[in-house]
Amino acid sequence: RRYANKPAFELFTITCKAVLRNAFEEGWIRRDPARRVQNPPNVATTKSPLLTCEEVRIWLEWKSKARNSCTTKSQMEQVHKASCFMLLTGLLWADIKDLTFADIADGYVELIRSKNRSKQHAKSYCLALSPEAIDVVGSGKSHSLLFHCPTSNQILLDCLRFIAADLGIKKKV
């Protein structure tokens, strides 16, 4: 009953620690590997850097009314489009910045991972895209980039911070 309000991960940690402590006390193992492990912090009281479902919903619905002082409205819309694609797929900016329309076919996106960025000796991964992610991408010429975002990382961050502030989201971007 005292564990009813605890999240599953915290319960798992507590249970594992108890089992290991018991095994040590019974002499089944020589030392208690969990002796220095602390219970995880209470997730409800910890400030989460992740967007909530409601924040994701309003982010996806955002329409550019104004523009950041450093960017054009078109650049702001492209950054927003790219961020929506990242939210819907779980991909990082490094994964999507060089994607072209040729990389997307039949509801899948092909990602190429290589240390030297050449396709020789590279690993290829396919990720199924949701209909919403496909809608965000739209259509275009096969070898053109999906997102025509500013090349400066600082401008990208400024755009994302502007969108977050415009939506009233107070989380670190």
Coordinates of C-alpha atoms in Angstrom, one line a residue:
R1 CA 0.0 0.0 0.0
R2 CA 2.8 2.4 0.7
Y3 CA 4.1 1.9 -2.8
A4 CA 0.8 2.6 -4.6
N5 CA 1.7 6.2 -5.6
K6 CA 5.3 5.4 -6.8
P7 CA 6.1 5.2 -10.5
A8 CA 7.1 1.8 -11.9
F9 CA 10.8 2.6 -12.3
E10 CA 11.1 3.6 -8.6
L11 CA 9.3 0.4 -7.6
F12 CA 11.6 -1.6 -9.7
T13 CA 14.7 0.1 -8.2
I14 CA 13.4 -0.5 -4.6
T15 CA 12.6 -4.2 -5.4
C16 CA 16.0 -4.8 -6.9
K17 CA 17.8 -3.2 -4.1
A18 CA 15.8 -5.3 -1.5
V19 CA 16.5 -8.5 -3.4
L20 CA 20.3 -7.8 -3.6
R21 CA 20.5 -6.7 0.0
N22 CA 18.7 -9.9 1.1
A23 CA 21.0 -12.0 -1.0
F24 CA 24.0 -10.3 0.6
E25 CA 22.7 -10.8 4.1
E26 CA 21.9 -14.5 3.4
G27 CA 25.5 -15.0 2.1
W28 CA 24.5 -15.9 -1.5
I29 CA 26.7 -13.1 -2.8
R30 CA 29.9 -11.6 -1.3
R31 CA 29.0 -8.0 -1.5
D32 CA 25.9 -5.9 -2.1
P33 CA 26.2 -4.2 -5.5
A34 CA 23.3 -1.9 -4.7
R35 CA 24.7 -0.5 -1.5
R36 CA 25.5 2.9 -3.1
V37 CA 22.5 3.0 -5.4
Q38 CA 20.1 5.7 -4.3
N39 CA 16.4 5.6 -5.2
P40 CA 15.6 7.7 -8.2
P41 CA 14.2 11.2 -7.6
N42 CA 10.5 11.6 -7.4
V43 CA 9.6 12.3 -11.1
A44 CA 6.5 14.3 -10.1
T45 CA 8.6 16.9 -8.2
T46 CA 11.5 17.0 -10.7
K47 CA 11.2 19.7 -13.4
S48 CA 11.0 17.9 -16.7
P49 CA 12.9 19.3 -19.7
L50 CA 10.7 17.4 -22.0
L51 CA 7.6 18.8 -23.6
T52 CA 4.3 17.6 -22.3
C53 CA 1.6 16.2 -24.7
E54 CA -0.2 19.4 -24.5
E55 CA 2.9 21.4 -25.3
V56 CA 3.6 19.2 -28.3
R57 CA 0.1 19.7 -29.5
I58 CA 0.3 23.5 -29.4
W59 CA 3.8 23.4 -30.9
L60 CA 2.5 21.4 -33.9
E61 CA -0.4 23.8 -34.3
W62 CA 1.7 27.0 -34.1
K63 CA 1.4 29.4 -37.0
S64 CA 4.0 32.1 -37.5
K65 CA 2.4 35.5 -36.8
A66 CA 5.6 37.5 -36.4
R67 CA 9.2 36.9 -37.1
N68 CA 12.4 36.8 -35.1
S69 CA 14.6 39.8 -35.6
C70 CA 17.3 37.6 -37.0
T71 CA 15.3 35.6 -39.5
T72 CA 12.8 35.9 -42.3
K73 CA 9.2 34.5 -41.9
S74 CA 10.2 31.8 -44.5
Q75 CA 13.2 30.7 -42.4
M76 CA 11.0 30.7 -39.2
E77 CA 8.5 28.5 -40.9
Q78 CA 11.2 26.0 -42.1
V79 CA 12.6 25.8 -38.6
H80 CA 9.2 25.1 -37.3
K81 CA 8.5 22.5 -40.0
A82 CA 11.8 20.8 -39.1
S83 CA 11.1 20.9 -35.4
C84 CA 7.6 19.3 -36.0
F85 CA 9.2 16.5 -38.0
M86 CA 11.7 15.9 -35.2
L87 CA 8.9 15.8 -32.6
L88 CA 6.9 13.3 -34.7
T89 CA 9.8 11.0 -35.6
G90 CA 12.1 11.3 -32.6
L91 CA 15.0 12.1 -35.0
L92 CA 17.7 14.7 -34.2
W93 CA 18.7 17.7 -36.2
A94 CA 21.9 15.9 -37.2
D95 CA 19.7 13.1 -38.7
I96 CA 17.4 15.3 -40.7
K97 CA 19.5 18.4 -41.8
D98 CA 20.7 16.7 -45.0
L99 CA 17.6 14.7 -45.8
T100 CA 16.2 15.0 -49.3
F101 CA 12.9 14.1 -50.8
A102 CA 14.7 11.1 -52.5
D103 CA 15.4 9.7 -49.0
I104 CA 11.6 9.3 -48.4
A105 CA 9.7 6.6 -50.2
D106 CA 6.5 4.6 -49.4
G107 CA 6.1 6.0 -46.0
Y108 CA 9.7 5.3 -44.9
V109 CA 12.8 7.5 -44.5
E110 CA 16.2 6.1 -45.2
L111 CA 18.9 7.3 -42.8
I112 CA 22.6 6.7 -43.6
R113 CA 25.1 6.6 -40.7
S114 CA 28.7 6.9 -41.6
K115 CA 31.7 8.3 -39.8
N116 CA 33.1 9.9 -43.0
R117 CA 29.7 10.9 -44.5
S118 CA 30.3 8.9 -47.6
K119 CA 27.8 6.2 -48.6
Q120 CA 30.7 3.7 -49.0
H121 CA 30.8 1.4 -45.9
A122 CA 27.8 3.3 -44.4
K123 CA 25.0 1.7 -42.5
S124 CA 21.5 2.4 -43.7
Y125 CA 18.4 2.4 -41.5
C126 CA 14.8 2.7 -42.5
L127 CA 12.3 4.4 -40.3
A128 CA 8.5 4.2 -40.8
L129 CA 6.9 7.6 -40.9
S130 CA 3.5 8.5 -39.5
P131 CA 1.0 10.1 -41.8
E132 CA 1.4 13.3 -39.7
A133 CA 5.2 13.3 -40.3
I134 CA 4.6 12.8 -44.1
D135 CA 2.2 15.7 -44.1
V136 CA 4.8 17.9 -42.4
V137 CA 7.3 17.1 -45.1
G138 CA 5.0 17.6 -48.0
S139 CA 6.4 17.1 -51.5
G140 CA 9.2 18.5 -53.6
K141 CA 11.9 17.7 -56.1
S142 CA 13.8 14.5 -55.4
H143 CA 17.2 15.9 -54.7
S144 CA 16.2 19.1 -52.9
L145 CA 16.5 19.3 -49.1
L146 CA 13.4 18.6 -47.0
F147 CA 14.1 21.6 -44.8
H148 CA 15.7 24.8 -46.0
C149 CA 16.7 26.1 -42.5
P150 CA 19.4 28.6 -41.7
T151 CA 22.9 27.1 -41.6
S152 CA 23.8 28.8 -38.4
N153 CA 23.1 26.8 -35.3
Q154 CA 22.7 30.0 -33.3
I155 CA 19.9 31.2 -35.7
L156 CA 18.2 27.8 -35.4
L157 CA 18.3 28.0 -31.6
D158 CA 17.0 31.6 -31.7
C159 CA 14.1 30.5 -33.9
L160 CA 13.2 27.6 -31.6
R161 CA 13.4 29.9 -28.5
F162 CA 11.2 32.4 -30.2
I163 CA 8.6 29.8 -31.0
A164 CA 8.7 28.5 -27.4
A165 CA 8.4 32.0 -26.0
D166 CA 5.5 32.8 -28.4
L167 CA 3.7 29.6 -27.2
G168 CA 4.5 30.4 -23.5
I169 CA 6.6 27.2 -23.1
K170 CA 9.2 27.9 -20.4
K171 CA 11.7 25.1 -21.0
K172 CA 15.3 25.2 -22.1
V173 CA 15.7 24.9 -25.8

